[in-house]
Coordinates of N, CA, C and O in Angstrom, one line a residue:
X14 N 55.0 -7.8 -57.5 CA 55.1 -9.2 -57.5 C 55.6 -9.7 -58.8 O 56.3 -10.8 -58.9
X15 N 55.4 -9.0 -59.9 CA 55.8 -9.5 -61.2 C 57.3 -9.6 -61.3 O 57.8 -10.3 -62.1
X16 N 58.1 -8.9 -60.5 CA 59.5 -8.9 -60.5 C 60.1 -10.3 -60.1 O 61.2 -10.6 -60.4
X17 N 59.2 -11.1 -59.5 CA 59.7 -12.4 -59.0 C 59.3 -13.5 -60.0 O 59.7 -14.6 -59.9
X18 N 58.3 -13.2 -60.9 CA 57.8 -14.2 -61.9 C 56.4 -13.9 -62.3 O 55.9 -12.8 -62.0
X19 N 55.9 -14.8 -63.0 CA 54.5 -14.6 -63.5 C 53.5 -14.9 -62.5 O 53.5 -16.1 -61.9
X20 N 52.6 -14.0 -62.2 CA 51.6 -14.2 -61.1 C 50.3 -14.7 -61.8 O 49.8 -14.2 -62.8
X21 N 49.9 -15.9 -61.3 CA 48.7 -16.5 -61.8 C 47.4 -15.9 -61.2 O 46.5 -15.6 -61.9
X22 N 47.5 -15.6 -59.9 CA 46.3 -15.0 -59.3 C 46.7 -14.4 -58.0 O 47.8 -14.8 -57.4
X23 N 45.9 -13.5 -57.5 CA 46.1 -12.8 -56.2 C 44.7 -12.8 -55.5 O 43.7 -12.4 -56.2
X24 N 44.7 -13.2 -54.3 CA 43.4 -13.2 -53.5 C 43.6 -12.5 -52.2 O 44.4 -13.0 -51.4
X25 N 42.9 -11.4 -51.9 CA 43.0 -10.7 -50.6 C 41.8 -11.2 -49.8 O 40.7 -11.3 -50.4
X26 N 42.0 -11.5 -48.6 CA 40.9 -12.0 -47.7 C 40.3 -10.8 -47.0 O 41.0 -10.0 -46.3
X27 N 38.9 -10.8 -47.0 CA 38.2 -9.6 -46.4 C 37.3 -10.1 -45.3 O 36.8 -11.3 -45.3
X28 N 37.0 -9.3 -44.4 CA 36.0 -9.6 -43.3 C 34.6 -9.3 -43.7 O 34.4 -8.9 -44.9
X29 N 33.7 -9.5 -42.8 CA 32.3 -9.3 -43.1 C 31.9 -7.8 -43.5 O 30.9 -7.6 -44.1
X30 N 32.7 -6.9 -43.1 CA 32.5 -5.5 -43.4 C 33.1 -5.1 -44.7 O 33.0 -3.9 -45.1
X31 N 33.8 -6.0 -45.4 CA 34.5 -5.7 -46.6 C 35.9 -5.1 -46.4 O 36.5 -4.6 -47.4
X32 N 36.4 -5.1 -45.2 CA 37.8 -4.6 -44.9 C 38.8 -5.8 -45.0 O 38.5 -6.9 -44.7
X33 N 40.0 -5.5 -45.5 CA 41.0 -6.5 -45.6 C 41.3 -7.1 -44.2 O 41.4 -6.3 -43.2
X34 N 41.5 -8.4 -44.1 CA 41.9 -9.0 -42.8 C 43.4 -9.0 -42.7 O 43.9 -9.4 -41.7
X35 N 44.1 -8.4 -43.6 CA 45.6 -8.2 -43.5 C 46.4 -9.4 -44.1 O 47.6 -9.4 -43.9
X36 N 45.8 -10.2 -44.9 CA 46.6 -11.3 -45.5 C 45.9 -11.7 -46.8 O 44.8 -11.3 -47.1
X37 N 46.7 -12.3 -47.6 CA 46.2 -12.8 -48.9 C 47.1 -13.9 -49.5 O 48.0 -14.3 -48.8
X38 N 46.8 -14.3 -50.7 CA 47.5 -15.3 -51.4 C 47.9 -14.9 -52.8 O 47.1 -14.3 -53.5
X39 N 49.1 -15.2 -53.1 CA 49.6 -14.9 -54.5 C 50.1 -16.3 -55.1 O 50.9 -17.0 -54.4
X40 N 49.6 -16.6 -56.2 CA 50.0 -17.9 -56.9 C 50.9 -17.5 -58.1 O 50.5 -16.8 -58.9
X41 N 52.1 -18.1 -58.1 CA 53.0 -18.0 -59.2 C 53.0 -19.2 -60.1 O 52.4 -20.2 -59.8
X42 N 53.6 -19.0 -61.2 CA 53.7 -20.1 -62.2 C 54.4 -21.4 -61.7 O 54.0 -22.5 -62.0
X43 N 55.4 -21.1 -60.9 CA 56.2 -22.3 -60.4 C 56.8 -22.0 -59.0 O 56.8 -20.9 -58.6
X44 N 57.3 -23.1 -58.4 CA 57.9 -23.0 -57.1 C 59.1 -22.1 -57.0 O 59.3 -21.4 -56.0
X45 N 59.9 -22.0 -58.1 CA 61.1 -21.2 -58.1 C 60.7 -19.7 -57.9 O 61.4 -19.0 -57.2
X46 N 59.7 -19.3 -58.6 CA 59.2 -17.9 -58.6 C 58.7 -17.6 -57.2 O 59.0 -16.5 -56.6
X47 N 58.0 -18.5 -56.6 CA 57.4 -18.3 -55.2 C 58.6 -18.2 -54.2 O 58.6 -17.4 -53.3
X48 N 59.6 -19.1 -54.4 CA 60.8 -19.0 -53.5 C 61.5 -17.7 -53.6 O 61.9 -17.1 -52.6
X49 N 61.6 -17.1 -54.8 CA 62.2 -15.8 -55.0 C 61.4 -14.7 -54.3 O 62.0 -13.8 -53.7
X50 N 60.1 -14.8 -54.4 CA 59.2 -13.8 -53.7 C 59.4 -13.9 -52.2 O 59.5 -12.9 -51.5
X51 N 59.5 -15.2 -51.6 CA 59.7 -15.3 -50.2 C 61.0 -14.8 -49.8 O 61.1 -14.0 -48.8
X52 N 62.1 -15.1 -50.5 CA 63.4 -14.6 -50.2 C 63.5 -13.1 -50.3 O 64.2 -12.5 -49.5
X53 N 62.8 -12.5 -51.3 CA 62.9 -11.1 -51.5 C 61.9 -10.2 -50.6 O 62.2 -9.0 -50.4
X54 N 60.9 -10.8 -50.1 CA 59.9 -10.0 -49.3 C 59.7 -10.4 -47.9 O 59.1 -9.6 -47.1
X55 N 60.0 -11.6 -47.5 CA 59.7 -12.0 -46.1 C 60.4 -11.1 -45.1 O 61.6 -10.9 -45.2
X56 N 59.7 -10.6 -44.1 CA 60.1 -9.8 -43.1 C 60.5 -8.4 -43.5 O 61.1 -7.6 -42.7
X57 N 60.2 -8.0 -44.8 CA 60.4 -6.6 -45.2 C 59.3 -5.8 -44.7 O 58.2 -6.2 -44.5
X58 N 59.5 -4.5 -44.6 CA 58.5 -3.5 -44.1 C 57.8 -2.9 -45.4 O 58.5 -2.4 -46.3
X59 N 56.5 -3.0 -45.4 CA 55.7 -2.5 -46.5 C 54.6 -1.6 -45.9 O 53.8 -2.1 -45.1
X60 N 54.6 -0.3 -46.2 CA 53.6 0.6 -45.7 C 53.5 0.6 -44.2 O 52.4 0.5 -43.7
X61 N 54.6 0.5 -43.5 CA 54.6 0.5 -42.1 C 54.3 -0.9 -41.4 O 54.3 -0.9 -40.2
X62 N 54.2 -1.9 -42.2 CA 53.9 -3.2 -41.6 C 54.9 -4.2 -42.1 O 55.3 -4.2 -43.2
X63 N 55.3 -5.1 -41.2 CA 56.3 -6.1 -41.5 C 55.6 -7.3 -42.2 O 54.6 -7.8 -41.7
X64 N 56.0 -7.7 -43.3 CA 55.4 -8.8 -44.1 C 55.9 -10.2 -43.6 O 57.1 -10.3 -43.4
X65 N 55.0 -11.1 -43.6 CA 55.3 -12.5 -43.5 C 55.0 -13.2 -44.8 O 53.8 -13.2 -45.1
X66 N 55.9 -13.6 -45.5 CA 55.7 -14.3 -46.8 C 56.1 -15.7 -46.7 O 57.3 -16.0 -46.3
X67 N 55.2 -16.6 -46.9 CA 55.6 -18.0 -46.8 C 54.8 -18.9 -47.8 O 53.8 -18.4 -48.4
X68 N 55.1 -20.1 -47.9 CA 54.4 -21.1 -48.8 C 53.1 -21.4 -48.1 O 52.9 -21.4 -46.9
X69 N 52.1 -21.7 -48.9 CA 50.9 -22.3 -48.5 C 50.6 -23.5 -49.3 O 51.1 -23.7 -50.4
X70 N 49.9 -24.5 -48.7 CA 49.6 -25.7 -49.5 C 48.6 -25.4 -50.6 O 47.6 -24.6 -50.4
X71 N 48.8 -26.0 -51.7 CA 47.8 -25.9 -52.8 C 46.5 -26.5 -52.4 O 46.5 -27.6 -51.8
X72 N 45.4 -25.8 -52.5 CA 44.1 -26.2 -52.1 C 43.8 -27.6 -52.6 O 43.3 -28.5 -51.9
X73 N 44.1 -27.9 -53.9 CA 43.8 -29.2 -54.5 C 44.6 -30.3 -53.8 O 44.1 -31.4 -53.5
X74 N 45.9 -30.0 -53.5 CA 46.7 -31.0 -52.8 C 46.2 -31.3 -51.4 O 46.2 -32.4 -51.0
X75 N 45.7 -30.3 -50.7 CA 45.2 -30.5 -49.4 C 43.9 -31.3 -49.4 O 43.8 -32.3 -48.7
X76 N 43.0 -31.0 -50.4 CA 41.8 -31.7 -50.4 C 42.0 -33.2 -50.9 O 41.2 -34.1 -50.5
X77 N 43.0 -33.5 -51.7 CA 43.3 -34.8 -52.1 C 43.7 -35.7 -50.9 O 43.4 -36.8 -50.8
X78 N 44.4 -35.0 -49.9 CA 44.8 -35.8 -48.7 C 43.8 -36.0 -47.7 O 43.9 -36.9 -46.9
X79 N 42.6 -35.3 -47.8 CA 41.6 -35.5 -46.8 C 40.5 -36.4 -47.4 O 40.2 -36.4 -48.6
X80 N 39.9 -37.2 -46.5 CA 38.8 -38.0 -47.1 C 37.6 -37.1 -47.5 O 37.3 -36.1 -46.9
X81 N 37.0 -37.5 -48.7 CA 35.9 -36.7 -49.1 C 34.6 -37.3 -48.7 O 34.6 -38.5 -48.5
X82 N 33.7 -36.5 -48.5 CA 32.4 -37.0 -48.0 C 32.3 -37.0 -46.5 O 33.3 -36.9 -45.8
X83 N 31.1 -37.3 -46.0 CA 30.9 -37.3 -44.5 C 31.6 -38.6 -43.9 O 31.7 -39.6 -44.5
X84 N 31.9 -38.4 -42.6 CA 32.5 -39.5 -41.9 C 31.3 -40.4 -41.3 O 31.5 -41.6 -41.2
X85 N 30.3 -39.7 -40.9 CA 29.1 -40.4 -40.2 C 28.1 -40.7 -41.3 O 27.9 -40.1 -42.3
X86 N 27.2 -41.7 -40.9 CA 26.1 -42.0 -41.7 C 25.1 -40.9 -41.7 O 25.0 -40.2 -40.6
X87 N 24.3 -40.7 -42.7 CA 23.3 -39.6 -42.7 C 22.3 -39.7 -41.5 O 21.8 -40.7 -41.1
X88 N 22.0 -38.5 -40.9 CA 21.0 -38.3 -39.9 C 20.2 -37.1 -40.2 O 20.5 -36.4 -41.2
X89 N 19.3 -36.7 -39.4 CA 18.5 -35.5 -39.6 C 19.2 -34.3 -39.1 O 18.7 -33.2 -39.3
X90 N 20.4 -34.4 -38.6 CA 21.2 -33.2 -38.1 C 22.5 -33.1 -38.9 O 23.3 -34.1 -38.9
X91 N 22.7 -31.9 -39.4 CA 23.9 -31.7 -40.2 C 24.9 -30.8 -39.4 O 24.5 -29.8 -38.8
X92 N 26.1 -31.2 -39.3 CA 27.2 -30.4 -38.7 C 27.8 -29.5 -39.7 O 28.1 -30.0 -40.8
X93 N 27.9 -28.3 -39.5 CA 28.5 -27.3 -40.4 C 29.7 -26.7 -39.7 O 29.6 -25.9 -38.7
X94 N 30.9 -27.0 -40.1 CA 32.1 -26.5 -39.5 C 32.9 -25.6 -40.4 O 32.6 -25.3 -41.5
X95 N 34.0 -25.1 -39.8 CA 34.9 -24.1 -40.5 C 34.2 -22.9 -40.9 O 34.5 -22.2 -41.9
X96 N 33.2 -22.5 -40.1 CA 32.5 -21.2 -40.3 C 33.3 -20.0 -39.9 O 34.0 -20.1 -38.8
X97 N 33.3 -19.0 -40.7 CA 34.1 -17.8 -40.3 C 33.4 -17.1 -39.1 O 32.2 -17.1 -39.0
X98 N 34.3 -16.6 -38.3 CA 33.8 -15.9 -37.1 C 33.1 -14.6 -37.5 O 32.4 -14.0 -36.7
X99 N 33.3 -14.2 -38.7 CA 32.8 -12.9 -39.3 C 31.3 -13.1 -39.7 O 30.6 -12.2 -40.0
X100 N 30.8 -14.4 -39.8 CA 29.5 -14.6 -40.3 C 28.4 -14.0 -39.4 O 28.5 -14.1 -38.1
X101 N 27.5 -13.3 -40.0 CA 26.4 -12.7 -39.3 C 25.1 -13.5 -39.5 O 25.1 -14.5 -40.2
X102 N 24.1 -13.1 -38.8 CA 22.8 -13.8 -38.9 C 22.3 -13.7 -40.4 O 21.8 -14.6 -41.0
X103 N 22.6 -12.5 -41.0 CA 22.2 -12.3 -42.4 C 22.9 -13.3 -43.3 O 22.3 -13.9 -44.2
X104 N 24.2 -13.5 -43.0 CA 25.0 -14.5 -43.8 C 24.5 -15.9 -43.7 O 24.4 -16.7 -44.6
X105 N 24.1 -16.3 -42.4 CA 23.6 -17.6 -42.2 C 22.2 -17.8 -42.9 O 22.0 -18.8 -43.5
X106 N 21.4 -16.7 -42.8 CA 20.1 -16.8 -43.5 C 20.3 -16.9 -45.0 O 19.6 -17.7 -45.7
X107 N 21.3 -16.2 -45.6 CA 21.6 -16.3 -47.0 C 22.1 -17.7 -47.3 O 21.7 -18.3 -48.4
X108 N 22.9 -18.3 -46.5 CA 23.4 -19.6 -46.7 C 22.3 -20.7 -46.8 O 22.4 -21.6 -47.6
X109 N 21.3 -20.5 -46.0 CA 20.2 -21.5 -45.9 C 19.0 -21.1 -46.8 O 18.0 -21.7 -46.7
X110 N 19.1 -20.0 -47.5 CA 18.0 -19.5 -48.3 C 17.3 -20.5 -49.2 O 16.1 -20.6 -49.3
X111 N 18.1 -21.3 -49.9 CA 17.6 -22.3 -50.9 C 17.5 -23.7 -50.3 O 17.3 -24.6 -51.1
X112 N 17.6 -23.8 -49.0 CA 17.5 -25.1 -48.4 C 16.2 -25.3 -47.7 O 15.7 -24.4 -47.0
X113 N 15.5 -26.4 -48.0 CA 14.2 -26.6 -47.5 C 14.1 -27.6 -46.3 O 15.1 -28.3 -46.1
X114 N 13.0 -27.5 -45.6 CA 12.7 -28.4 -44.5 C 13.7 -28.3 -43.3 O 14.0 -29.3 -42.6
X115 N 14.2 -27.1 -43.1 CA 15.1 -26.8 -41.9 C 14.2 -26.6 -40.7 O 13.3 -25.7 -40.8
X116 N 14.4 -27.2 -39.7 CA 13.7 -27.0 -38.4 C 14.4 -25.9 -37.6 O 13.7 -25.0 -37.1
X117 N 15.7 -26.1 -37.4 CA 16.5 -25.2 -36.6 C 17.9 -25.2 -37.0 O 18.4 -26.2 -37.4
X118 N 18.6 -24.1 -36.8 CA 20.0 -24.0 -36.9 C 20.6 -23.4 -35.7 O 20.2 -22.3 -35.2
X119 N 21.5 -24.1 -35.0 CA 22.1 -23.6 -33.8 C 23.6 -23.4 -34.0 O 24.4 -24.3 -34.3
X120 N 24.0 -22.1 -33.8 CA 25.4 -21.7 -33.9 C 26.0 -21.9 -32.5 O 25.5 -21.4 -31.5
X121 N 27.1 -22.6 -32.4 CA 27.8 -22.9 -31.1 C 28.4 -21.6 -30.7 O 29.1 -20.9 -31.4
X122 N 28.1 -21.2 -29.4 CA 28.6 -20.0 -28.8 C 29.5 -20.3 -27.6 O 29.1 -21.2 -26.8
X123 N 30.7 -19.7 -27.5 CA 31.5 -19.9 -26.3 C 30.9 -19.3 -25.1 O 30.5 -18.1 -25.1
X124 N 30.7 -20.1 -24.1 CA 30.0 -19.6 -22.9 C 30.7 -18.5 -22.1 O 30.1 -17.6 -21.5
X125 N 32.0 -18.5 -22.2 CA 32.8 -17.4 -21.5 C 32.8 -16.1 -22.3 O 32.7 -15.0 -21.7
X126 N 33.0 -16.2 -23.6 CA 33.2 -14.9 -24.3 C 31.9 -14.5 -25.1 O 31.8 -13.3 -25.4
X127 N 31.0 -15.4 -25.2 CA 29.7 -15.1 -26.0 C 30.0 -15.0 -27.5 O 29.1 -14.6 -28.2
X128 N 31.1 -15.4 -27.9 CA 31.5 -15.3 -29.4 C 31.2 -16.7 -30.0 O 31.3 -17.7 -29.4
X129 N 30.9 -16.7 -31.3 CA 30.7 -17.9 -32.0 C 32.0 -18.8 -32.0 O 33.1 -18.3 -32.0
X130 N 31.8 -20.1 -32.0 CA 32.9 -21.1 -32.0 C 33.3 -21.6 -33.3 O 34.2 -22.4 -33.5
X131 N 32.6 -21.2 -34.4 CA 33.0 -21.5 -35.7 C 32.3 -22.8 -36.3 O 32.7 -23.3 -37.3
X132 N 31.2 -23.2 -35.6 CA 30.5 -24.3 -36.2 C 29.0 -24.2 -35.7 O 28.6 -23.5 -34.8
X133 N 28.2 -25.0 -36.4 CA 26.7 -25.0 -36.1 C 26.1 -26.4 -36.4 O 26.8 -27.2 -37.0
X134 N 24.9 -26.6 -35.9 CA 24.2 -27.8 -36.3 C 22.8 -27.3 -36.9 O 22.2 -26.4 -36.4
X135 N 22.4 -28.0 -37.9 CA 21.1 -27.7 -38.5 C 20.3 -29.0 -38.5 O 20.7 -30.1 -38.9
X136 N 19.1 -28.8 -37.9 CA 18.1 -29.9 -37.8 C 17.1 -29.9 -39.0 O 16.6 -28.8 -39.3
X137 N 16.8 -31.0 -39.6 CA 15.9 -31.1 -40.7 C 14.7 -32.0 -40.3 O 14.8 -32.8 -39.4
X138 N 13.6 -32.0 -41.1 CA 12.5 -32.8 -40.8 C 12.7 -34.3 -41.0 O 12.1 -35.1 -40.4
X139 N 13.6 -34.6 -42.0 CA 13.9 -36.0 -42.2 C 15.4 -36.1 -42.8 O 16.0 -35.1 -43.1
X140 N 15.8 -37.3 -42.9 CA 17.2 -37.6 -43.3 C 17.4 -37.1 -44.8 O 18.4 -36.5 -45.1
X141 N 16.4 -37.4 -45.6 CA 16.5 -37.0 -47.0 C 16.8 -35.5 -47.2 O 17.6 -35.0 -48.0
X142 N 16.1 -34.7 -46.4 CA 16.3 -33.2 -46.4 C 17.7 -32.8 -46.0 O 18.3 -31.9 -46.6
X143 N 18.2 -33.5 -45.0 CA 19.6 -33.3 -44.5 C 20.6 -33.6 -45.6 O 21.5 -32.9 -45.9
X144 N 20.3 -34.7 -46.3 CA 21.2 -35.2 -47.4 C 21.2 -34.1 -48.6 O 22.2 -33.8 -49.2
X145 N 20.0 -33.6 -48.9 CA 19.9 -32.6 -49.9 C 20.6 -31.3 -49.5 O 21.3 -30.7 -50.3
X146 N 20.5 -30.9 -48.3 CA 21.2 -29.8 -47.8 C 22.7 -30.0 -47.8 O 23.5 -29.1 -48.2
X147 N 23.2 -31.2 -47.5 CA 24.6 -31.5 -47.6 C 25.1 -31.3 -49.0 O 26.1 -30.7 -49.2
X148 N 24.3 -31.8 -50.0 CA 24.7 -31.6 -51.4 C 24.8 -30.2 -51.8 O 25.7 -29.8 -52.6
X149 N 23.9 -29.3 -51.3 CA 23.9 -27.9 -51.6 C 25.1 -27.2 -50.9 O 25.8 -26.4 -51.5
X150 N 25.4 -27.5 -49.7 CA 26.3 -26.8 -48.9 C 27.8 -27.3 -49.0 O 28.7 -26.5 -48.7
X151 N 28.0 -28.5 -49.6 CA 29.3 -29.1 -49.6 C 30.4 -28.3 -50.4 O 31.5 -28.3 -50.1
X152 N 29.9 -27.5 -51.3 CA 30.8 -26.7 -52.1 C 30.8 -25.2 -51.8 O 31.5 -24.4 -52.4
X153 N 30.1 -24.8 -50.7 CA 30.0 -23.4 -50.3 C 31.2 -22.9 -49.6 O 31.9 -23.7 -48.9
X154 N 31.6 -21.7 -49.9 CA 32.7 -21.0 -49.3 C 32.1 -19.7 -48.7 O 31.5 -18.9 -49.5
X155 N 32.4 -19.4 -47.5 CA 31.9 -18.1 -46.9 C 33.1 -17.4 -46.3 O 33.9 -18.0 -45.5
X156 N 33.3 -16.2 -46.7 CA 34.5 -15.4 -46.3 C 35.8 -16.1 -46.5 O 36.7 -16.1 -45.6
X157 N 35.9 -16.7 -47.6 CA 37.2 -17.4 -48.0 C 37.4 -18.7 -47.3 O 38.5 -19.3 -47.4
X158 N 36.4 -19.2 -46.6 CA 36.5 -20.5 -45.9 C 35.5 -21.5 -46.4 O 34.3 -21.3 -46.4
X159 N 36.0 -22.7 -46.9 CA 35.2 -23.7 -47.4 C 34.5 -24.4 -46.2 O 35.2 -24.8 -45.2
X160 N 33.2 -24.5 -46.2 CA 32.5 -25.2 -45.1 C 32.9 -26.7 -45.0 O 33.1 -27.3 -46.0
X161 N 33.0 -27.2 -43.8 CA 33.2 -28.6 -43.6 C 31.9 -29.2 -43.0 O 31.4 -28.7 -42.1
X162 N 31.5 -30.2 -43.7 CA 30.2 -30.8 -43.4 C 30.3 -32.2 -42.9 O 31.1 -33.0 -43.4
X163 N 29.4 -32.6 -42.1 CA 29.2 -34.0 -41.7 C 27.8 -34.2 -41.1 O 27.2 -33.2 -40.8
X164 N 27.4 -35.4 -40.9 CA 26.2 -35.6 -40.2 C 26.5 -35.8 -38.7 O 27.5 -36.5 -38.4
X165 N 25.7 -35.3 -37.8 CA 25.9 -35.4 -36.4 C 25.4 -36.8 -36.0 O 24.4 -37.3 -36.5
X166 N 26.1 -37.4 -35.1 CA 25.7 -38.7 -34.5 C 24.5 -38.4 -33.7 O 24.4 -37.4 -32.9
X167 N 23.5 -39.3 -33.7 CA 22.3 -39.2 -32.9 C 22.7 -39.2 -31.4 O 23.6 -40.1 -31.1
X168 N 22.2 -38.4 -30.6 CA 22.5 -38.4 -29.2 C 21.9 -39.6 -28.5 O 20.8 -40.1 -28.9
X169 N 22.6 -40.1 -27.6 CA 22.1 -41.3 -26.9 C 21.3 -40.9 -25.7 O 21.8 -40.2 -24.8
X170 N 20.0 -41.2 -25.6 CA 19.2 -40.9 -24.5 C 19.1 -42.1 -23.6 O 18.9 -43.2 -24.0
X171 N 19.2 -41.9 -22.3 CA 19.1 -43.0 -21.3 C 17.7 -43.6 -21.4 O 16.7 -42.8 -21.5
X172 N 17.6 -44.9 -21.3 CA 16.3 -45.5 -21.3 C 15.7 -45.4 -19.9 O 16.4 -45.5 -18.9
X173 N 14.4 -45.3 -19.8 CA 13.7 -45.3 -18.5 C 12.5 -46.2 -18.5 O 12.0 -46.6 -19.6
X174 N 12.2 -46.7 -17.4 CA 11.1 -47.6 -17.3 C 9.8 -46.8 -17.5 O 9.7 -45.6 -17.2
X175 N 8.7 -47.5 -18.0 CA 7.5 -46.8 -18.4 C 6.9 -46.1 -17.2 O 6.3 -45.0 -17.3
X176 N 7.0 -46.6 -15.9 CA 6.4 -45.9 -14.8 C 7.4 -44.9 -14.1 O 7.1 -44.3 -13.1
X177 N 8.6 -44.7 -14.7 CA 9.6 -43.9 -14.1 C 9.4 -42.4 -14.6 O 9.3 -42.3 -15.8
X178 N 9.5 -41.5 -13.8 CA 9.4 -40.1 -14.2 C 10.6 -39.7 -14.9 O 11.7 -40.2 -14.6
X179 N 10.5 -38.7 -15.9 CA 11.7 -38.2 -16.6 C 12.7 -37.6 -15.6 O 12.2 -37.0 -14.6
X180 N 13.9 -37.7 -15.8 CA 14.9 -37.1 -14.9 C 15.7 -36.0 -15.6 O 15.8 -36.0 -16.8
X181 N 16.2 -35.1 -14.8 CA 17.1 -34.1 -15.4 C 18.4 -34.2 -14.6 O 18.4 -34.7 -13.4
X182 N 19.4 -33.8 -15.2 CA 20.7 -33.8 -14.5 C 21.6 -32.8 -15.0 O 21.4 -32.2 -16.1
X183 N 22.6 -32.5 -14.3 CA 23.6 -31.5 -14.7 C 24.8 -32.3 -15.3 O 25.0 -33.4 -14.9
X184 N 25.4 -31.7 -16.2 CA 26.6 -32.3 -16.8 C 27.9 -31.6 -16.3 O 28.7 -31.1 -17.1
X185 N 28.0 -31.4 -15.0 CA 29.1 -30.7 -14.4 C 29.1 -29.2 -14.7 O 30.1 -28.6 -14.6
X186 N 27.9 -28.7 -15.0 CA 27.8 -27.3 -15.3 C 27.3 -26.5 -14.1 O 26.9 -25.3 -14.2
X187 N 27.3 -27.1 -12.9 CA 26.8 -26.4 -11.8 C 25.4 -26.8 -11.4 O 24.8 -27.7 -12.0
X188 N 24.8 -26.2 -10.4 CA 23.5 -26.7 -9.9 C 22.4 -26.4 -10.9 O 22.4 -25.6 -11.7

């Protein structure tokens, strides 16, 4: 890489087992050096594999374009998104190790494949606990992915008359 210019940093992305996921990031001093690297390496074969070399957005530039902070008002349930599919139960436990007053953490699972969908919901005993967790988790990065956080909107429960028995219903999921 040095033949194209001064390399500021190199980051290889690894999976949960510590194996390379097959891609990484190289930061050069300037755009001209990055352009030379793309022109010189894109679609070249390296150790039996064809390289795809392309620009990526600077993380700071991307974050400046996105609204910071939660979209929803604080609630007792925290949405945790952009979770790596490589995350294990151990990783999740480690993530919540220093967070107090957690009632439950639910990882969304695809019904067809049984695989995680990349997000979870965490329930807390009160709104203040959820806010504290938000502050702890907002800067966390797991497997090279910065977590995306927000508060979940409270679910709307149908009102029933005091003498009416609770009802159950299906949401188009079968009998």
